PDB file of C-alpha atoms in Angstrom:
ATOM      1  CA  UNK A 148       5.718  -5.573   1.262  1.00 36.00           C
ATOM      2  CA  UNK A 149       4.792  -6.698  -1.872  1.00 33.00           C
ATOM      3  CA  UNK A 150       7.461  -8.478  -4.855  1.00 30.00           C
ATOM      4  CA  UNK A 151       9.893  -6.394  -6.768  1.00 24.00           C
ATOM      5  CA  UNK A 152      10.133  -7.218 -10.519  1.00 27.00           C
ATOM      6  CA  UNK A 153      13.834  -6.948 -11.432  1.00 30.00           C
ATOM      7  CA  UNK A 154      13.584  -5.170 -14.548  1.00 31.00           C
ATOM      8  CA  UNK A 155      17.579  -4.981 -15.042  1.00 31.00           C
ATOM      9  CA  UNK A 156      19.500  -6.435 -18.059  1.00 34.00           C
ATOM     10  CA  UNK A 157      22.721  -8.146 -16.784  1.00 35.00           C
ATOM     11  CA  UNK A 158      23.565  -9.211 -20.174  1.00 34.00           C
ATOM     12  CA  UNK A 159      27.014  -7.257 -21.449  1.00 37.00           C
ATOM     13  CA  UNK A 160      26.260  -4.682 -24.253  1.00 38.00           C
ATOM     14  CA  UNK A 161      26.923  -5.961 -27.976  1.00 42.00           C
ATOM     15  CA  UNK A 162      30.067  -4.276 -29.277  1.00 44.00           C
ATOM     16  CA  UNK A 163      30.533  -1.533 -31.856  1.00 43.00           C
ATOM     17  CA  UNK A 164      31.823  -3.033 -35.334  1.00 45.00           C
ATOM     18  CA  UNK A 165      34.064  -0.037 -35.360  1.00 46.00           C
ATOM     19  CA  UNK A 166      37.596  -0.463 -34.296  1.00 43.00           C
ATOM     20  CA  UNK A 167      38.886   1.088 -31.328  1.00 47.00           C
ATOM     21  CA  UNK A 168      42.097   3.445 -31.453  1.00 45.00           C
ATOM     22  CA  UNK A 169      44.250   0.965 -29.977  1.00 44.00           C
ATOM     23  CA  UNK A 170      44.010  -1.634 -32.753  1.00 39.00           C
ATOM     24  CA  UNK A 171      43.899   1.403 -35.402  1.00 38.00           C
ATOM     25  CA  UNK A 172      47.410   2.645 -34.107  1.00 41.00           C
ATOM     26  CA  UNK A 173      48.793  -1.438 -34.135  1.00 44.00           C
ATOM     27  CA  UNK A 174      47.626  -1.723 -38.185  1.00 41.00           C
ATOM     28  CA  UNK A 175      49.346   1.587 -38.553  1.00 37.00           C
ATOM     29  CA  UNK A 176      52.674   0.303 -37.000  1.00 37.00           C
ATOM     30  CA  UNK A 177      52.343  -2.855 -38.833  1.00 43.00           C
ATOM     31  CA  UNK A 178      52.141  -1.346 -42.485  1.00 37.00           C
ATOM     32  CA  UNK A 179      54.385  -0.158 -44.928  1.00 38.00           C
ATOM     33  CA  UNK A 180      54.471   3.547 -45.953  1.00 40.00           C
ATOM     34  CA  UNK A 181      52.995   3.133 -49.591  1.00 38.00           C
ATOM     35  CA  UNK A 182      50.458   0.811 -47.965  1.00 42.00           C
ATOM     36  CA  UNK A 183      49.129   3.879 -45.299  1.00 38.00           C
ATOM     37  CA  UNK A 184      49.310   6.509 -48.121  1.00 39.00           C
ATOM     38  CA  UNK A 185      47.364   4.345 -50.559  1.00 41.00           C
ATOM     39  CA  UNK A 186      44.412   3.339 -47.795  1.00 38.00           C
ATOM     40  CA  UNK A 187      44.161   7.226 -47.161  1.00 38.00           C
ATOM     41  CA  UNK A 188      43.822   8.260 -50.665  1.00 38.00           C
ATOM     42  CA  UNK A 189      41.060   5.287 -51.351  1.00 45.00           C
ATOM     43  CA  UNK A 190      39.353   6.773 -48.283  1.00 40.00           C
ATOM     44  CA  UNK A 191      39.355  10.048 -49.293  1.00 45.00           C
ATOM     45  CA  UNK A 192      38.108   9.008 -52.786  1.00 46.00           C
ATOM     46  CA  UNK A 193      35.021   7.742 -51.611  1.00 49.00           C
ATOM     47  CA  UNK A 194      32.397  10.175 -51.238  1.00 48.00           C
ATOM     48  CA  UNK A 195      30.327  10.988 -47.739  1.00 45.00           C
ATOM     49  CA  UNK A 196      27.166   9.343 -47.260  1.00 43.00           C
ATOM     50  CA  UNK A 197      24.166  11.010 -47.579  1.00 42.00           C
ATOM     51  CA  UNK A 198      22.218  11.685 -44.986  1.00 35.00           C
ATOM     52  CA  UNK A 199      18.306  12.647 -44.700  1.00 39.00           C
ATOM     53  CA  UNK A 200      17.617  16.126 -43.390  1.00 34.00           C
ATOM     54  CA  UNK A 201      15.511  14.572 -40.839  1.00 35.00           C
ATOM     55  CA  UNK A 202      18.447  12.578 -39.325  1.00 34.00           C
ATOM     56  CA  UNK A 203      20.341  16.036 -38.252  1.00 34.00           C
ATOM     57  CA  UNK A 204      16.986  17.640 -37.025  1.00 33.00           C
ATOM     58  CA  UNK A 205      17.087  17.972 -33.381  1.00 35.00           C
ATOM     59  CA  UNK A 206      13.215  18.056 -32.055  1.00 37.00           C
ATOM     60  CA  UNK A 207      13.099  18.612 -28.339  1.00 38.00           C
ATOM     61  CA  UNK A 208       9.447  17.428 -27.356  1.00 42.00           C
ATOM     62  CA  UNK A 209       7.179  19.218 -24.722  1.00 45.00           C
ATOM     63  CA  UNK A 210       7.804  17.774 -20.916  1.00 45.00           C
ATOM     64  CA  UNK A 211       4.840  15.386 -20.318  1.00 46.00           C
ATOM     65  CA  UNK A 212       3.079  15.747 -17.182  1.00 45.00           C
ATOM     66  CA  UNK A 213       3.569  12.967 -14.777  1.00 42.00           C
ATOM     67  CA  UNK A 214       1.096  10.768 -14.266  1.00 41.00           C
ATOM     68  CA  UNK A 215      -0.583   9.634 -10.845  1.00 40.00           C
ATOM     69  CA  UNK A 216       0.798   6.392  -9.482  1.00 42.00           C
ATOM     70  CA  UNK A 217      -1.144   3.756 -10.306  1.00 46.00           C
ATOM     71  CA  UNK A 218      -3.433   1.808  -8.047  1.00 56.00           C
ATOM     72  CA  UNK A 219      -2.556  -1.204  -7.681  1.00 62.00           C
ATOM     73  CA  UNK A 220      -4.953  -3.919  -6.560  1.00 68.00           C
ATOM     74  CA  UNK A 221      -4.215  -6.688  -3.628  1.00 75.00           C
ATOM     75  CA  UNK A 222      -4.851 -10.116  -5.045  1.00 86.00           C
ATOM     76  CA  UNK A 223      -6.227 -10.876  -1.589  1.00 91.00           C
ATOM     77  CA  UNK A 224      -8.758  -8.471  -1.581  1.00 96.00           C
ATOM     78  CA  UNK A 225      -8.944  -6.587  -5.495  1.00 95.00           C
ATOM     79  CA  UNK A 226     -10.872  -3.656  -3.778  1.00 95.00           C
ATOM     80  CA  UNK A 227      -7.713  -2.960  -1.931  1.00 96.00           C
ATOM     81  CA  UNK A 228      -6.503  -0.300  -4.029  1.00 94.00           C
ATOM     82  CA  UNK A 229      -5.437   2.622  -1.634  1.00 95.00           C
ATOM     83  CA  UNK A 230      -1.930   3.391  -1.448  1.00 93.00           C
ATOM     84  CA  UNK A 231      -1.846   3.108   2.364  1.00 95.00           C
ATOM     85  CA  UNK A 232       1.321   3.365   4.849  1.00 94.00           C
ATOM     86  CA  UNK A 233       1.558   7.328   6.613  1.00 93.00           C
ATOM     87  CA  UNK A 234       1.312   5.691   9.719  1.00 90.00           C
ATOM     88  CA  UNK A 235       3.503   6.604  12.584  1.00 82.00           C
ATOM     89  CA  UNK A 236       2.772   5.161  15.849  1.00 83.00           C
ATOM     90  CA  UNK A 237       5.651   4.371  18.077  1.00 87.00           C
ATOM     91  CA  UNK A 238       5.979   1.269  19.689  1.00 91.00           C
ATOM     92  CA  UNK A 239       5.422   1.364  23.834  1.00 91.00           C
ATOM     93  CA  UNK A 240       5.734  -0.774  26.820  1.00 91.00           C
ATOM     94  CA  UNK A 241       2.375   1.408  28.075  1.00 91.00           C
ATOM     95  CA  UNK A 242       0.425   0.995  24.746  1.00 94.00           C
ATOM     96  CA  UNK A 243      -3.282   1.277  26.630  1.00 93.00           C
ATOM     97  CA  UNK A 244      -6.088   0.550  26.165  1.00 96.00           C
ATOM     98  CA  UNK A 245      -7.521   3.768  27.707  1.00 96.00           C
ATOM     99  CA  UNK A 246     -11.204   4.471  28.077  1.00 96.00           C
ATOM    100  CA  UNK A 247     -12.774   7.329  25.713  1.00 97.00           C
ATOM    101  CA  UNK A 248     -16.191   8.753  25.838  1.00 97.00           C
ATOM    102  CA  UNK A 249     -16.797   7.415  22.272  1.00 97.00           C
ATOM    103  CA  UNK A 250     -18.605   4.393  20.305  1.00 98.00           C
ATOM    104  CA  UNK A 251     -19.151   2.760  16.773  1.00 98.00           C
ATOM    105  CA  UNK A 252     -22.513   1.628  16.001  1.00 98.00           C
ATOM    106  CA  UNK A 253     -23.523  -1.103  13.411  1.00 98.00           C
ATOM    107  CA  UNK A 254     -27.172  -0.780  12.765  1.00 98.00           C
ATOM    108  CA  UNK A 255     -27.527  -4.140  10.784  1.00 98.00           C
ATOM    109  CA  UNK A 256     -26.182  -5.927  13.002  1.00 98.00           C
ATOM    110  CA  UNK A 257     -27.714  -4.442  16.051  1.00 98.00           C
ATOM    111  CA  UNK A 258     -24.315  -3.775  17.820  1.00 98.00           C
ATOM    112  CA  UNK A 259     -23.128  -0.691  19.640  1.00 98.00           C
ATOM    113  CA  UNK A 260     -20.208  -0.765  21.587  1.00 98.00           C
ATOM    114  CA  UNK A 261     -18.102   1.539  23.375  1.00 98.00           C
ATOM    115  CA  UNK A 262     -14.431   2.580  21.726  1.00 98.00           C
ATOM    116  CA  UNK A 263     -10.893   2.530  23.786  1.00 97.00           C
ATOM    117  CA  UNK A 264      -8.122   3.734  22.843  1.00 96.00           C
ATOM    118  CA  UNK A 265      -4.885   1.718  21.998  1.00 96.00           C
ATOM    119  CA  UNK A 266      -1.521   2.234  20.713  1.00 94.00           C
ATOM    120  CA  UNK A 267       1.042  -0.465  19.761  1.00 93.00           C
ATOM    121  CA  UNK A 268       3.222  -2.523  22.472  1.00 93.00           C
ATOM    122  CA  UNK A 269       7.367  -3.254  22.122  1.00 92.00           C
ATOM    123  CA  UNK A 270       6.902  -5.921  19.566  1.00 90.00           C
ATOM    124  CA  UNK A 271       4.948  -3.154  17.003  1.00 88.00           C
ATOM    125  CA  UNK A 272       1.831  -5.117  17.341  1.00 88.00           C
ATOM    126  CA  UNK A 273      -1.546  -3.297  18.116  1.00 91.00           C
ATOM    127  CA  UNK A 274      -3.270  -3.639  21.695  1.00 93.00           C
ATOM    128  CA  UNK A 275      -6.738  -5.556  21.920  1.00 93.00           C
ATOM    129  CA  UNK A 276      -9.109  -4.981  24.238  1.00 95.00           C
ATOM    130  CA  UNK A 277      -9.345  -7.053  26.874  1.00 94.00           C
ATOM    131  CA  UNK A 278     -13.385  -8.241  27.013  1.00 97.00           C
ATOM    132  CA  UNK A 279     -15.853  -9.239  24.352  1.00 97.00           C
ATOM    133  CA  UNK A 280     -17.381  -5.527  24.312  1.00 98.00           C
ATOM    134  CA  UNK A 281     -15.039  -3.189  23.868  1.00 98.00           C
ATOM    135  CA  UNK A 282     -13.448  -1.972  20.649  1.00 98.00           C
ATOM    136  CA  UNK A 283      -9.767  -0.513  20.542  1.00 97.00           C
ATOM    137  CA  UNK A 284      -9.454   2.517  18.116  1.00 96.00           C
ATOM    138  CA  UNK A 285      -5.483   2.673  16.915  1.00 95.00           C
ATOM    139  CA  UNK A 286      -4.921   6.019  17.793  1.00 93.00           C
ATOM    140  CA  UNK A 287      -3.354   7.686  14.721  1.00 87.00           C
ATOM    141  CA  UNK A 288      -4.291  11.174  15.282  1.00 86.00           C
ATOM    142  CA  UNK A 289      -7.929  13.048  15.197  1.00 86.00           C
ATOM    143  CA  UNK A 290     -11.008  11.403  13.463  1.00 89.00           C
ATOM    144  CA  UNK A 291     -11.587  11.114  10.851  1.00 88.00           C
ATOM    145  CA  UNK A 292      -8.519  13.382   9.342  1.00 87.00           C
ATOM    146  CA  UNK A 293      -5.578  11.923  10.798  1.00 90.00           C
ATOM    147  CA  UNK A 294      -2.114  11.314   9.271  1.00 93.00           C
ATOM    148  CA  UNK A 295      -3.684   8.146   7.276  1.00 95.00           C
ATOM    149  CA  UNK A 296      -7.379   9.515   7.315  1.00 96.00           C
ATOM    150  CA  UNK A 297      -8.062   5.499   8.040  1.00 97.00           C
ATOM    151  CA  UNK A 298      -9.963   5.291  11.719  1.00 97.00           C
ATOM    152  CA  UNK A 299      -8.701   1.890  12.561  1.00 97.00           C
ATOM    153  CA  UNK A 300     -11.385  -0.137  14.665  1.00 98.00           C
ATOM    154  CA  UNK A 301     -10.568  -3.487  16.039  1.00 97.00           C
ATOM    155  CA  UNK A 302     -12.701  -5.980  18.087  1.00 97.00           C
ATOM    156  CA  UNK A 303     -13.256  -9.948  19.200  1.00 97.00           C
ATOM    157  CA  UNK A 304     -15.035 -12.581  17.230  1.00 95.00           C
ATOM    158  CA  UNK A 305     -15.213 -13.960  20.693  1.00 93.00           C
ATOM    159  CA  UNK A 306     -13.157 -13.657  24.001  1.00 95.00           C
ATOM    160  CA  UNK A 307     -13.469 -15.970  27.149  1.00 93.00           C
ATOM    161  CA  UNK A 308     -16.734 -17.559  25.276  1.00 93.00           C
ATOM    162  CA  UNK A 309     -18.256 -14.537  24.827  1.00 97.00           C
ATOM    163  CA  UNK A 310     -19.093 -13.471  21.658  1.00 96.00           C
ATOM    164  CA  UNK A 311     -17.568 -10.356  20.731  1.00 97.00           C
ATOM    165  CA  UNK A 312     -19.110  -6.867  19.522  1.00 98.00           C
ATOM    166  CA  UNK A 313     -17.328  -7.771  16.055  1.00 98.00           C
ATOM    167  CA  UNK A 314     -18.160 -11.518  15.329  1.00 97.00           C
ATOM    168  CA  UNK A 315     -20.627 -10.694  12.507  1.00 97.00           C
ATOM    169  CA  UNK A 316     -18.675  -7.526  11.065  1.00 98.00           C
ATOM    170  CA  UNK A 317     -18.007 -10.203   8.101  1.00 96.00           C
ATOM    171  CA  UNK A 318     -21.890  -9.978   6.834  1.00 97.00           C
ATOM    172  CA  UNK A 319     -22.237  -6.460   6.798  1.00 98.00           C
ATOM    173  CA  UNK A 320     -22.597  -5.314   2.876  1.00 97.00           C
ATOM    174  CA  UNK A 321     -21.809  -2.427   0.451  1.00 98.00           C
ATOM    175  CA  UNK A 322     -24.292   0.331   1.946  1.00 98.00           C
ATOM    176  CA  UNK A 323     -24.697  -0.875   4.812  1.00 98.00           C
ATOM    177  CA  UNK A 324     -24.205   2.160   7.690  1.00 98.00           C
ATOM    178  CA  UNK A 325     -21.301   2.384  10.677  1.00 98.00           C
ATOM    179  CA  UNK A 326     -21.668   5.168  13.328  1.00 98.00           C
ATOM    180  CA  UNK A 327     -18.542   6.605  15.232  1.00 97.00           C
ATOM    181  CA  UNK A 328     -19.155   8.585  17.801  1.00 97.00           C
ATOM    182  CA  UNK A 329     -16.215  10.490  20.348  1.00 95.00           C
ATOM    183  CA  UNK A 330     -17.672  13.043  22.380  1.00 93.00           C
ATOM    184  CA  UNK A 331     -20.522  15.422  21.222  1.00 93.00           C
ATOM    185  CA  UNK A 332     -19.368  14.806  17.323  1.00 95.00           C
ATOM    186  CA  UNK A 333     -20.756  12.167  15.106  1.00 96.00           C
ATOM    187  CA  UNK A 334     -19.433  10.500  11.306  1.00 97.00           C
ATOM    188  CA  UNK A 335     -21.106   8.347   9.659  1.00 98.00           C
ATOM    189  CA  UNK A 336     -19.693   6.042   6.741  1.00 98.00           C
ATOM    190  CA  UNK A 337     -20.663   3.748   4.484  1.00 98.00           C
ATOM    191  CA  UNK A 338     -19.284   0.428   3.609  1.00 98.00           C
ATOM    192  CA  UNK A 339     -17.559  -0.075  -0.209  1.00 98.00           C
ATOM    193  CA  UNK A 340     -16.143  -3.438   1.156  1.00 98.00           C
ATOM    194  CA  UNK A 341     -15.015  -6.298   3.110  1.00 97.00           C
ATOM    195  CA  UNK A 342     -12.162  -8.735   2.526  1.00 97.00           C
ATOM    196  CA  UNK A 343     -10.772 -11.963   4.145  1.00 96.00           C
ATOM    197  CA  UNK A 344      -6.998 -11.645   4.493  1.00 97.00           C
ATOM    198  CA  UNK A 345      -4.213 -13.800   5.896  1.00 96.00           C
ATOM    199  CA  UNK A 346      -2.924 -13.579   9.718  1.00 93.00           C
ATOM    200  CA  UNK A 347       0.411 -12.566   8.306  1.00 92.00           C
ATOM    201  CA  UNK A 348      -0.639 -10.554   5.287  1.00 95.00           C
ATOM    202  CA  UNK A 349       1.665  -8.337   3.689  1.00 95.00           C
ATOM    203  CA  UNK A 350      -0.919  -5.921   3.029  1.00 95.00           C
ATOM    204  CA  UNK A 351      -1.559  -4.748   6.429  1.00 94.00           C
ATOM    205  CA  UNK A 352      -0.359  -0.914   5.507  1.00 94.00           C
ATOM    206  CA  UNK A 353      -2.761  -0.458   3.057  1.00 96.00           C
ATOM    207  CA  UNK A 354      -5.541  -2.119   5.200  1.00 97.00           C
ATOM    208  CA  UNK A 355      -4.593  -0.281   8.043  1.00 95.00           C
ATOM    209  CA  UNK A 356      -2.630   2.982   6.328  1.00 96.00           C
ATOM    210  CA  UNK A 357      -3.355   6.038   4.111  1.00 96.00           C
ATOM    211  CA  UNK A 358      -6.668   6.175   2.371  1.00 97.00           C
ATOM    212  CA  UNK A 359      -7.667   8.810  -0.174  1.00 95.00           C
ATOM    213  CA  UNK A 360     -11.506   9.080   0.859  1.00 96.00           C
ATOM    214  CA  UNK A 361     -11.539   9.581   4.771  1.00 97.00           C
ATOM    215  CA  UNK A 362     -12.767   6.206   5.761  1.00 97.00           C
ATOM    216  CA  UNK A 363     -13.006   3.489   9.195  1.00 98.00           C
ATOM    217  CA  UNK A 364     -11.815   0.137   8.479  1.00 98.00           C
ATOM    218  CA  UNK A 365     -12.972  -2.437  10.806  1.00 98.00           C
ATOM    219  CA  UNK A 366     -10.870  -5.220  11.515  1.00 98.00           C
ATOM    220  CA  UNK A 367     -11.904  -8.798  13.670  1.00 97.00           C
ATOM    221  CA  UNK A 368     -10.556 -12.156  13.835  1.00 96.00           C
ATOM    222  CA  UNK A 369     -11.802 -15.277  10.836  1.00 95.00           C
ATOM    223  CA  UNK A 370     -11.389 -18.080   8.912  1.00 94.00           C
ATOM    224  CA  UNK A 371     -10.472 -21.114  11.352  1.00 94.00           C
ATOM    225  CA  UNK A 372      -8.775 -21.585  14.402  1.00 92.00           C
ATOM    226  CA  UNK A 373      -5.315 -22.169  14.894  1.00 92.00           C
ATOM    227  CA  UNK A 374      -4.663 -24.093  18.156  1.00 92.00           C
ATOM    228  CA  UNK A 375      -1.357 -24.244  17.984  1.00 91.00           C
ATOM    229  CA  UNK A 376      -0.666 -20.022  17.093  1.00 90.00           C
ATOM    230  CA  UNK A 377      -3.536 -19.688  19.623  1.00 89.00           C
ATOM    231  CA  UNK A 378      -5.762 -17.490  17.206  1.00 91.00           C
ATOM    232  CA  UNK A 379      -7.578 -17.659  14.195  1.00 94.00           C
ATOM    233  CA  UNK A 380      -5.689 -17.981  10.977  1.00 94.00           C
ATOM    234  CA  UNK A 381      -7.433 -14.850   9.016  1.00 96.00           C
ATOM    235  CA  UNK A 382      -8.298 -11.346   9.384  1.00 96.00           C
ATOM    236  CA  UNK A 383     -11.847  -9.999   8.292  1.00 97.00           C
ATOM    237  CA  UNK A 384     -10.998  -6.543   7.045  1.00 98.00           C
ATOM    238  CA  UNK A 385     -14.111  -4.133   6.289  1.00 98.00           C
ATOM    239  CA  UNK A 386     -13.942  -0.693   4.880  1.00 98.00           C
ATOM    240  CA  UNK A 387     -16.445   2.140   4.966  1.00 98.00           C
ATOM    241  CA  UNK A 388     -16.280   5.750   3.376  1.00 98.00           C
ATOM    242  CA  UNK A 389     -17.005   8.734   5.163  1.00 98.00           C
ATOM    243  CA  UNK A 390     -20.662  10.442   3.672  1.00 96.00           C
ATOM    244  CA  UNK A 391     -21.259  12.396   6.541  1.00 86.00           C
ATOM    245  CA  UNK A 392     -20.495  14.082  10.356  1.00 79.00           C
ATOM    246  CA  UNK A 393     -21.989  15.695  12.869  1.00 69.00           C
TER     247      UNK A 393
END
């Protein structure tokens, strides 16, 4: 998803000053008797070169332990840093969204709404809900400790001219509090972040995928709209660590 740096040196390898066999065996051909013997015996006459003990001192050093990969930050968002992708939904003609008992709550911005339940359709994009209200939760296994431990929540900026439960998920702040609730058990996390990111990102397994710290990332429509793809042209993207449950 992201570029590859080619690290590979096409250029040929220098050659060795020595000669090879091949040309050795040609000069020997070439030359008189006398001339062979008397190139061996100056050879031999010249004495070995010397060579520092440390040159034929064979250390073998201790295997280093290997090192965590590094995280590497998205220049779209530089708090992006998790290494994202575990995610394996299949795509489905019969992708939901399904009713659940559950909700997310956003106490700053005085929203509560209820939570369906969505997969992804043939063309491996996520299901939406279909009013302003609702929010679809991409299914990836139990909350919060899935496959990804990422509880995907998506909702409208605004649907049918009705603004949506999400429209203002763009002002919420480090600290600020979001409440999911399914059934009789509660989490609650806290937000580290929130990032504006292109319609076609190439981020969207690390937004979406694997996170280290169990966390919800909330995801809504921004930027400006885009009559002619019939949406807007970014995606708010908020994340919030887990702190506590219920």
């Amino acid at each position: 998803m992201s570029s590859v740096l080619d690290t590979r040196n096409d250029q040929p390898e220098p050659r060795q000053r020595a000669s090879s066999p091949t040309l050795i065996t040609a000069a020997v051909l070439a030359l008189a008797a006398v001339t062979v013997a008397a190139v061996w015996f100056s050879v031999r006459s010249q004495p070995p070169p010397e060579l520092p003990s440390a040159a034929v001192t064979v250390v073998t050093p201790k295997p280093k332990a290997a090192k965590p990969a590094a995280r590497v930050a998205s220049p779209e968002c530089p708090q992006l840093t998790n290494p994202g992708g575990r995610m394996k939904w299949q795509p489905s003609p019969n992708a939901g969204p399904w009713p659940t008992d559950g909700s997310v709550t956003l106490p700053s911005l005085g929203v509560e709404a209820p939570i369906v339940r969505v997969g992804v359709d043939s063309a491996a994009h996520m299901v939406v809900p279909g009013n302003a209200k609702d929010v679809a939760w991409l299914d990836q296994g139990e909350i919060p400790l899935g496959p990804t431990q990422n509880v995907v929540l998506a909702g409208h900026i605004n649907y049918s001219r009705v603004r949506g439960s999400f429209s203002r998920i763009q002002s919420l702040q480090p600290g600020d509090s979001v409440f999911v609730k399914m059934g009789d058990k509660q989490w609650e996390y806290r937000v580290q972040w929130g990032c504006l990111f292109d319609r076609n990102t190439t981020q969207a397994e690390r937004i979406m995928g694997y996170t280290e710290t169990p966390s919800v990332t909330l995801i809504s429509c921004g930027g400006v709209f885009d009559r002619a793809a019939g949406t807007h042209n970014k995606r708010v993207a908020v994340r919030a660590e887990l702190v506590s449950d219920v």
